Amino acid sequence: MCNRCFAACPSQAITVKDGTLVHDFGICSECSAKPCTGACPYDARSITGREISADELIDTITRDIPFYRNSGGGVTFSGGEPFHQPEFLIEMLKRCQAAGIHTAVETCGWASQTDLRQAIPLTSLFLFDLKIINPDNHLRHTGKPVEPILENLSLLASEHPEVIVRFPLVPGITDTWENLNDILGIMKKNGLSRINLEPYHSLGADKYQEHGLDYLLHNLGHYESGNLDSFRDFFISRGVSCDIV
Amino acid sequence: MEHIANREITGKPSCERSAFFKSRYLNAPLMVDIEYISHLTDSHRKTGNLDVLLRRATDHAWALSHLTPVINQKDMLAGNKTRFIRGAIPYANYAAEPFLKEMRKEEQDDQSKHTAQGIGGGIGKAMEEAAASGLRLISGKFLISSEDYESFREICEYWEDKSFMEQGNRLWRKNFKEAEFIDNGWKIGLYTAPHEPCPEGRLILDYETAVGRGYHAIIKEIEAKINSDSPDSEGHVSRLEFWKSSVIALRGAIAFAQNYAAEASRMAAIESDPIRRAELEQMAEICSRVPMEAPRNFQESVQSFWFTYLLGHIEGSHLGYSPGRLDQVLIPYFKNDPAISIGKAVPLLEELFVKMTQIEYIASLSWQGLGHGNLYQNLILGGVDENGNPADNDLSMAILQAQINMQMTQPTLSVWWNDNLSTSFQMKAAECVKTGVGYPAFFNQKTYITHELNTSGLPIETIRRNSAIGGCTEPTLQGMSYGIVQAGFVNHGKMIDLVINKGVDPDTGIRMHPARELKTYQEVRQYYLDIMHAAIRNWQQYWNMVMIAHRQTVPLVFCSVFVNDCIASGKCMDDGGAVLNSSITTLSSGLVNVSNSLAVIKKLCFEDKTCSLSELFYAVQENWNGFELLRKKALEVPHWGNDDDYADDIFLDLFKEYCDWVRGQDNYLGKPYDPSMLAISTPVPFGKVCGAFPDGRLSGEPLADGVTSPFPGTDLCGPTAVIRSSSKVDHTQIRGGLLNLKFHPSALKGETGSANLLALIKTYFEKPGFHVQFNVVDSRMLKDAQEHPENYRDLVVRVAGFSAYWVEMSKALQDQVIWRTEHSI
């Protein structure tokens, strides 16, 4: 062990415990100089995410315009939650629109109506996450009430022509027939006809650990591809266009 | 444990017969067959009174007419290179030295030390059988009977002072003032091993003429020339010699076909199964007609093509000898055959492709390792016709389907891209890519046409019609170019080694260049360029001398008959009879590592002044041990493949210097050398002989693969950035180019995935790029295949300009493929 990061940290957030380095996220001040990452010769420590200006980002995006033209593709603003940084999002949407680039915004729906209204004329496509419709279950699993999300969905559905529902299939949590029926009902009510199913996988588990977060979904298991067909058929047989992504 | 993503498309042979052929191939050991070389040698002993072309043709024809015709169970196509399923001819007439060294247990050439060969599949089978029986193992992976081994020793001893290699050595070692530089270049790994054991190839014959006119008509034409050529005109005698040799070679070829006809008749007569008997009778009839006369239907055209292809292959020790635009050559027979359809053509093509894969070659250990046993038989589909209209057709579809079904390593398929190719063909090509087999590779025809317009000045219609790929990634004009015969590869990485170590190779202590004081970035760059200049110039001059020996010992006569305008001009290819003689290229690999290293030197030592040049070089000499933080800073300097002009401009500068320098010297046919860059397996052995580099690469690690592929792990901005960097290169300056991209199967799933892949290719070629190819495979599958090879006998992956069976690749090359950055789109 070289201990370079240990020595570099001004807040002493890094300690040695049982021969391994432990990072205390409570003590770490997330200082801007980030001396601990620079000190590690093997890039074992890195900061997730980086600051980028709208100018830099639009430069990166526009370099791929020839690819978008040939593939029919464009830019997807995702997250996290893009409406968590509404000013930046709106600015980027404006610039993309000016450059003629197709844009998609993937949102969990937890956004202010003012921000949403601003984004609507600037966005080519909305990908709207619906997880659980039952208010109690939604609050329990996401920590937020479902009602404002459903209101936002109605707003988008009435004012924007391209909205696709994205539905994470989580074993035992979102994939109940009751919830599927609820989702279908909300879609019908809002006149929405396209849904993407996102089957749960555990590829993010390591990420939680790296960020000092508890991963609460251990031992959920995987879907077999055969099982997924029954979910897709549920929607397709009810007149909803459905893809597994 | 994450589960391994499967390849989306998994083809299977179209019929039971094709499945049988594939399984027979996969279970066969690698054999050496000395029959051809024995007969050739017998004849050569008696033909000392003949001039070289006549002697060559006479010996070859004698051997052809004495080869045992072997028709194996269920075969519909007749003709094999050897008597074995997987067999190689040991061309002692080209180079006896490597075999004799092995037999005498002497040390092999310097490169062989760095050569790694695979140990699985048919190679493993050969080793097992050698251990279990009285057979002997030769050249690391081939079986030979003890009796043949002894005969072959005598054959090699006969050729020891007569072979092409020996004659070449006599010429250049005696006459070349830089002979020591070449020898030292081999010792330090600046160059690949001597190329004489397998010098030829990258050659595509004029199959349209061979199949369409038939040998009888061609012989008549040549005889008319012999009779009418005026004895008063200059060159009359040498023309007569070539024409007479041509007729002898063609007659030998006809005897070869007729022996197959007789054998098929003989077997039919004793065959008890009426269905098989009818098949053999049909084979006998076909073989007594083609290649002498024009085919009457599609099946005859395939047989006729195969005979000519095979006969040319037998004459020379080829690597990269290619079928070319087979979908164009055979389409008239397909169209005019009312009984044929795509479905009926596919089984015949499947058999043809198994037969191509069954051809093996045996050479020096180092070349076997470099080529990884691959023959680089390139079949290119689509493209444009002479008027510029898209040329993909039903046969293009059938050929793609046959390889989707079979996934044989030969021929490697390519697509001449243009945007107007039919959607169904484009989607079929994407489907083939998604089998994971690594082909088709995509080539931009427009780029090559521009190159050829600029260098050859031939009419655009001629260039459009005949442009094809000879070998892995080198474009050429089929049926009218001297097969690109070059000396082998130059290692740019070793040049960086020499810059770092003041002109001395650190491993051997051999001084290649005077030391030089380096005070500025420009001086570092110039030092590299001067080293590069000497390395290239000496290599080209050395090879020009060697190729004089080629004319004196093993000129290609049969192949020359089918290269325009040899017959018309009365000159074989070695005398400049081909229309295009500027096709000889100089090959090199590893430029990406040079450019990344210079970027680091420029930034850290001369701009940021993070460290001095001598500190950086010291850290590199220490393989970065104790300088980990400096290595981290080196890796943070922009590297090639991220669309960052800082790094990319350096690459473009070096690329231009290289191309201009190569062109500055004439080849052995009196035309300028044409710059090329390829890779084959060189990044692995070339990297093995190099110390660490300033770009962060560690000692012994492989160099960057391909030509414009980024160094693994340094392309951080995704595939579109790789493509944007690569497209800055002016590919019209160069004959060749190679960009590898590796995708996870999930990235290309479904029709949308295929469409995205095609959009990526289209965009790259608009820019315009020249070549791109794909590995579509989960790296976890490759790791699993390393641990459990028994489950992956038929797994094929893309290496460089070729695909290979995973289990027959060396561990080092397997690691290199796994190591490449895996993208998603």
PDB file of C-alpha atoms in Angstrom, chain B residues 228-393:
ATOM      1  CA  SER B 228       2.942 -14.485 -85.748  1.00  0.00           C
ATOM      2  CA  ASP B 229       5.484 -12.641 -83.610  1.00  0.00           C
ATOM      3  CA  SER B 230       8.138 -11.172 -85.851  1.00  0.00           C
ATOM      4  CA  PRO B 231      11.658 -12.486 -85.221  1.00  0.00           C
ATOM      5  CA  ASP B 232      12.938  -9.037 -86.177  1.00  0.00           C
ATOM      6  CA  SER B 233      11.230  -7.221 -83.331  1.00  0.00           C
ATOM      7  CA  GLU B 234      12.947  -6.432 -80.063  1.00  0.00           C
ATOM      8  CA  GLY B 235      12.350  -8.894 -77.256  1.00  0.00           C
ATOM      9  CA  HIS B 236      11.112 -11.605 -79.594  1.00  0.00           C
ATOM     10  CA  VAL B 237      13.036 -14.429 -77.926  1.00  0.00           C
ATOM     11  CA  SER B 238      11.995 -13.580 -74.410  1.00  0.00           C
ATOM     12  CA  ARG B 239       8.380 -13.249 -75.528  1.00  0.00           C
ATOM     13  CA  LEU B 240       8.565 -16.669 -77.140  1.00  0.00           C
ATOM     14  CA  GLU B 241      10.000 -18.103 -73.965  1.00  0.00           C
ATOM     15  CA  PHE B 242       7.180 -16.700 -71.835  1.00  0.00           C
ATOM     16  CA  TRP B 243       4.446 -17.765 -74.248  1.00  0.00           C
ATOM     17  CA  LYS B 244       5.816 -21.271 -74.622  1.00  0.00           C
ATOM     18  CA  SER B 245       6.115 -21.518 -70.854  1.00  0.00           C
ATOM     19  CA  SER B 246       2.517 -20.353 -70.534  1.00  0.00           C
ATOM     20  CA  VAL B 247       1.259 -23.093 -72.811  1.00  0.00           C
ATOM     21  CA  ILE B 248       3.220 -25.690 -70.841  1.00  0.00           C
ATOM     22  CA  ALA B 249       1.764 -24.413 -67.561  1.00  0.00           C
ATOM     23  CA  LEU B 250      -1.767 -24.450 -68.990  1.00  0.00           C
ATOM     24  CA  ARG B 251      -1.349 -27.976 -70.326  1.00  0.00           C
ATOM     25  CA  GLY B 252      -0.192 -29.116 -66.898  1.00  0.00           C
ATOM     26  CA  ALA B 253      -3.279 -27.505 -65.425  1.00  0.00           C
ATOM     27  CA  ILE B 254      -5.510 -29.293 -67.906  1.00  0.00           C
ATOM     28  CA  ALA B 255      -3.887 -32.618 -66.982  1.00  0.00           C
ATOM     29  CA  PHE B 256      -4.666 -31.850 -63.339  1.00  0.00           C
ATOM     30  CA  ALA B 257      -8.366 -31.365 -64.144  1.00  0.00           C
ATOM     31  CA  GLN B 258      -8.493 -34.413 -66.381  1.00  0.00           C
ATOM     32  CA  ASN B 259      -6.977 -36.577 -63.660  1.00  0.00           C
ATOM     33  CA  TYR B 260      -9.908 -35.531 -61.489  1.00  0.00           C
ATOM     34  CA  ALA B 261     -12.336 -36.417 -64.265  1.00  0.00           C
ATOM     35  CA  ALA B 262     -10.742 -39.876 -64.560  1.00  0.00           C
ATOM     36  CA  GLU B 263     -10.757 -40.400 -60.807  1.00  0.00           C
ATOM     37  CA  ALA B 264     -14.426 -39.421 -60.556  1.00  0.00           C
ATOM     38  CA  SER B 265     -15.265 -41.894 -63.353  1.00  0.00           C
ATOM     39  CA  ARG B 266     -13.277 -44.625 -61.652  1.00  0.00           C
ATOM     40  CA  MET B 267     -15.016 -44.041 -58.348  1.00  0.00           C
ATOM     41  CA  ALA B 268     -18.441 -43.879 -60.015  1.00  0.00           C
ATOM     42  CA  ALA B 269     -17.872 -47.253 -61.612  1.00  0.00           C
ATOM     43  CA  ILE B 270     -17.363 -48.952 -58.267  1.00  0.00           C
ATOM     44  CA  GLU B 271     -19.874 -46.872 -56.264  1.00  0.00           C
ATOM     45  CA  SER B 272     -22.807 -48.936 -54.996  1.00  0.00           C
ATOM     46  CA  ASP B 273     -25.021 -46.053 -53.865  1.00  0.00           C
ATOM     47  CA  PRO B 274     -26.890 -44.877 -56.984  1.00  0.00           C
ATOM     48  CA  ILE B 275     -27.249 -41.287 -55.725  1.00  0.00           C
ATOM     49  CA  ARG B 276     -23.548 -40.923 -55.032  1.00  0.00           C
ATOM     50  CA  ARG B 277     -22.754 -42.647 -58.306  1.00  0.00           C
ATOM     51  CA  ALA B 278     -24.764 -40.056 -60.195  1.00  0.00           C
ATOM     52  CA  GLU B 279     -22.946 -37.290 -58.346  1.00  0.00           C
ATOM     53  CA  LEU B 280     -19.572 -38.739 -59.270  1.00  0.00           C
ATOM     54  CA  GLU B 281     -20.593 -39.185 -62.891  1.00  0.00           C
ATOM     55  CA  GLN B 282     -21.678 -35.572 -62.969  1.00  0.00           C
ATOM     56  CA  MET B 283     -18.340 -34.543 -61.423  1.00  0.00           C
ATOM     57  CA  ALA B 284     -16.480 -36.518 -64.075  1.00  0.00           C
ATOM     58  CA  GLU B 285     -18.421 -34.789 -66.805  1.00  0.00           C
ATOM     59  CA  ILE B 286     -17.844 -31.331 -65.342  1.00  0.00           C
ATOM     60  CA  CYS B 287     -14.130 -31.931 -64.856  1.00  0.00           C
ATOM     61  CA  SER B 288     -13.708 -33.069 -68.405  1.00  0.00           C
ATOM     62  CA  ARG B 289     -15.277 -29.810 -69.558  1.00  0.00           C
ATOM     63  CA  VAL B 290     -13.925 -27.061 -67.273  1.00  0.00           C
ATOM     64  CA  PRO B 291     -11.625 -25.192 -67.077  1.00  0.00           C
ATOM     65  CA  MET B 292     -10.909 -26.112 -70.702  1.00  0.00           C
ATOM     66  CA  GLU B 293     -14.207 -24.783 -72.052  1.00  0.00           C
ATOM     67  CA  ALA B 294     -16.684 -22.146 -70.907  1.00  0.00           C
ATOM     68  CA  PRO B 295     -19.175 -23.349 -68.262  1.00  0.00           C
ATOM     69  CA  ARG B 296     -22.739 -24.166 -69.264  1.00  0.00           C
ATOM     70  CA  ASN B 297     -24.286 -23.562 -65.874  1.00  0.00           C
ATOM     71  CA  PHE B 298     -23.619 -22.174 -62.426  1.00  0.00           C
ATOM     72  CA  GLN B 299     -22.167 -25.325 -60.933  1.00  0.00           C
ATOM     73  CA  GLU B 300     -19.672 -25.641 -63.785  1.00  0.00           C
ATOM     74  CA  SER B 301     -18.690 -22.019 -63.307  1.00  0.00           C
ATOM     75  CA  VAL B 302     -17.953 -22.602 -59.615  1.00  0.00           C
ATOM     76  CA  GLN B 303     -15.883 -25.688 -60.491  1.00  0.00           C
ATOM     77  CA  SER B 304     -14.047 -23.790 -63.205  1.00  0.00           C
ATOM     78  CA  PHE B 305     -13.289 -20.892 -60.881  1.00  0.00           C
ATOM     79  CA  TRP B 306     -12.107 -23.294 -58.180  1.00  0.00           C
ATOM     80  CA  PHE B 307      -9.720 -25.094 -60.540  1.00  0.00           C
ATOM     81  CA  THR B 308      -8.055 -21.903 -61.703  1.00  0.00           C
ATOM     82  CA  TYR B 309      -7.974 -20.492 -58.197  1.00  0.00           C
ATOM     83  CA  LEU B 310      -6.430 -23.681 -56.849  1.00  0.00           C
ATOM     84  CA  LEU B 311      -3.924 -24.073 -59.677  1.00  0.00           C
ATOM     85  CA  GLY B 312      -2.641 -20.555 -59.122  1.00  0.00           C
ATOM     86  CA  HIS B 313      -2.469 -21.257 -55.423  1.00  0.00           C
ATOM     87  CA  ILE B 314      -0.379 -24.368 -55.973  1.00  0.00           C
ATOM     88  CA  GLU B 315       2.163 -22.567 -58.154  1.00  0.00           C
ATOM     89  CA  GLY B 316       3.306 -20.039 -55.551  1.00  0.00           C
ATOM     90  CA  SER B 317       3.868 -19.752 -51.848  1.00  0.00           C
ATOM     91  CA  HIS B 318       1.067 -17.303 -51.392  1.00  0.00           C
ATOM     92  CA  LEU B 319      -0.274 -15.256 -48.511  1.00  0.00           C
ATOM     93  CA  GLY B 320      -3.235 -13.120 -49.401  1.00  0.00           C
ATOM     94  CA  TYR B 321      -3.941 -14.761 -52.752  1.00  0.00           C
ATOM     95  CA  SER B 322      -7.611 -13.824 -53.129  1.00  0.00           C
ATOM     96  CA  PRO B 323     -10.776 -14.635 -55.061  1.00  0.00           C
ATOM     97  CA  GLY B 324     -11.643 -10.925 -55.392  1.00  0.00           C
ATOM     98  CA  ARG B 325     -15.079  -9.932 -56.677  1.00  0.00           C
ATOM     99  CA  LEU B 326     -16.541 -13.397 -57.042  1.00  0.00           C
ATOM    100  CA  ASP B 327     -20.123 -12.071 -56.951  1.00  0.00           C
ATOM    101  CA  GLN B 328     -19.367 -10.112 -60.131  1.00  0.00           C
ATOM    102  CA  VAL B 329     -17.354 -12.812 -61.887  1.00  0.00           C
ATOM    103  CA  LEU B 330     -19.921 -15.605 -61.489  1.00  0.00           C
ATOM    104  CA  ILE B 331     -23.172 -13.629 -61.714  1.00  0.00           C
ATOM    105  CA  PRO B 332     -23.629 -14.204 -65.482  1.00  0.00           C
ATOM    106  CA  TYR B 333     -23.659 -17.985 -64.926  1.00  0.00           C
ATOM    107  CA  PHE B 334     -26.031 -17.602 -62.005  1.00  0.00           C
ATOM    108  CA  LYS B 335     -28.402 -15.422 -64.022  1.00  0.00           C
ATOM    109  CA  ASN B 336     -28.372 -17.642 -67.102  1.00  0.00           C
ATOM    110  CA  ASP B 337     -28.947 -20.867 -65.213  1.00  0.00           C
ATOM    111  CA  PRO B 338     -32.715 -21.435 -64.990  1.00  0.00           C
ATOM    112  CA  ALA B 339     -32.228 -24.240 -62.471  1.00  0.00           C
ATOM    113  CA  ILE B 340     -30.321 -22.160 -59.926  1.00  0.00           C
ATOM    114  CA  SER B 341     -31.594 -19.966 -57.076  1.00  0.00           C
ATOM    115  CA  ILE B 342     -30.029 -18.373 -54.010  1.00  0.00           C
ATOM    116  CA  GLY B 343     -31.157 -21.388 -51.990  1.00  0.00           C
ATOM    117  CA  LYS B 344     -29.544 -23.845 -54.394  1.00  0.00           C
ATOM    118  CA  ALA B 345     -26.337 -21.826 -54.746  1.00  0.00           C
ATOM    119  CA  VAL B 346     -25.731 -21.652 -50.996  1.00  0.00           C
ATOM    120  CA  PRO B 347     -24.701 -25.328 -50.410  1.00  0.00           C
ATOM    121  CA  LEU B 348     -22.213 -25.180 -53.283  1.00  0.00           C
ATOM    122  CA  LEU B 349     -20.717 -21.961 -51.907  1.00  0.00           C
ATOM    123  CA  GLU B 350     -20.572 -23.501 -48.439  1.00  0.00           C
ATOM    124  CA  GLU B 351     -18.500 -26.350 -49.845  1.00  0.00           C
ATOM    125  CA  LEU B 352     -16.287 -23.893 -51.734  1.00  0.00           C
ATOM    126  CA  PHE B 353     -15.598 -21.961 -48.538  1.00  0.00           C
ATOM    127  CA  VAL B 354     -14.716 -25.119 -46.611  1.00  0.00           C
ATOM    128  CA  LYS B 355     -12.310 -25.999 -49.407  1.00  0.00           C
ATOM    129  CA  MET B 356     -10.681 -22.586 -49.173  1.00  0.00           C
ATOM    130  CA  THR B 357     -10.307 -22.957 -45.420  1.00  0.00           C
ATOM    131  CA  GLN B 358      -8.732 -26.383 -45.866  1.00  0.00           C
ATOM    132  CA  ILE B 359      -5.677 -24.821 -47.547  1.00  0.00           C
ATOM    133  CA  GLU B 360      -2.884 -24.422 -45.007  1.00  0.00           C
ATOM    134  CA  TYR B 361       0.572 -23.020 -45.360  1.00  0.00           C
ATOM    135  CA  ILE B 362       3.812 -23.940 -43.743  1.00  0.00           C
ATOM    136  CA  ALA B 363       6.600 -21.405 -43.615  1.00  0.00           C
ATOM    137  CA  SER B 364       9.221 -20.270 -41.177  1.00  0.00           C
ATOM    138  CA  LEU B 365       7.969 -20.347 -37.600  1.00  0.00           C
ATOM    139  CA  SER B 366       7.996 -16.591 -37.412  1.00  0.00           C
ATOM    140  CA  TRP B 367       5.781 -16.143 -40.455  1.00  0.00           C
ATOM    141  CA  GLN B 368       3.408 -18.817 -39.285  1.00  0.00           C
ATOM    142  CA  GLY B 369       3.142 -16.900 -36.048  1.00  0.00           C
ATOM    143  CA  LEU B 370       2.752 -13.529 -37.737  1.00  0.00           C
ATOM    144  CA  GLY B 371       0.104 -14.750 -40.094  1.00  0.00           C
ATOM    145  CA  HIS B 372      -1.380 -17.024 -37.483  1.00  0.00           C
ATOM    146  CA  GLY B 373      -1.773 -19.681 -40.124  1.00  0.00           C
ATOM    147  CA  ASN B 374      -4.158 -17.457 -42.012  1.00  0.00           C
ATOM    148  CA  LEU B 375      -4.239 -17.390 -45.804  1.00  0.00           C
ATOM    149  CA  TYR B 376      -6.023 -14.000 -46.068  1.00  0.00           C
ATOM    150  CA  GLN B 377      -8.184 -15.065 -48.982  1.00  0.00           C
ATOM    151  CA  ASN B 378     -10.311 -11.994 -49.451  1.00  0.00           C
ATOM    152  CA  LEU B 379     -13.657 -12.115 -51.237  1.00  0.00           C
ATOM    153  CA  ILE B 380     -15.160  -8.682 -51.728  1.00  0.00           C
ATOM    154  CA  LEU B 381     -18.846  -8.090 -52.397  1.00  0.00           C
ATOM    155  CA  GLY B 382     -20.977  -5.247 -53.656  1.00  0.00           C
ATOM    156  CA  GLY B 383     -19.261  -2.089 -54.769  1.00  0.00           C
ATOM    157  CA  VAL B 384     -19.971  -0.386 -58.067  1.00  0.00           C
ATOM    158  CA  ASP B 385     -19.830  -1.527 -61.658  1.00  0.00           C
ATOM    159  CA  GLU B 386     -17.797   0.260 -64.302  1.00  0.00           C
ATOM    160  CA  ASN B 387     -20.466   2.950 -64.660  1.00  0.00           C
ATOM    161  CA  GLY B 388     -20.582   3.632 -60.933  1.00  0.00           C
ATOM    162  CA  ASN B 389     -23.895   1.865 -60.326  1.00  0.00           C
ATOM    163  CA  PRO B 390     -24.279  -0.346 -57.252  1.00  0.00           C
ATOM    164  CA  ALA B 391     -23.256  -3.892 -58.125  1.00  0.00           C
ATOM    165  CA  ASP B 392     -24.613  -6.072 -55.309  1.00  0.00           C
ATOM    166  CA  ASN B 393     -26.698  -8.934 -56.644  1.00  0.00           C
TER     167      ASN B 393
END
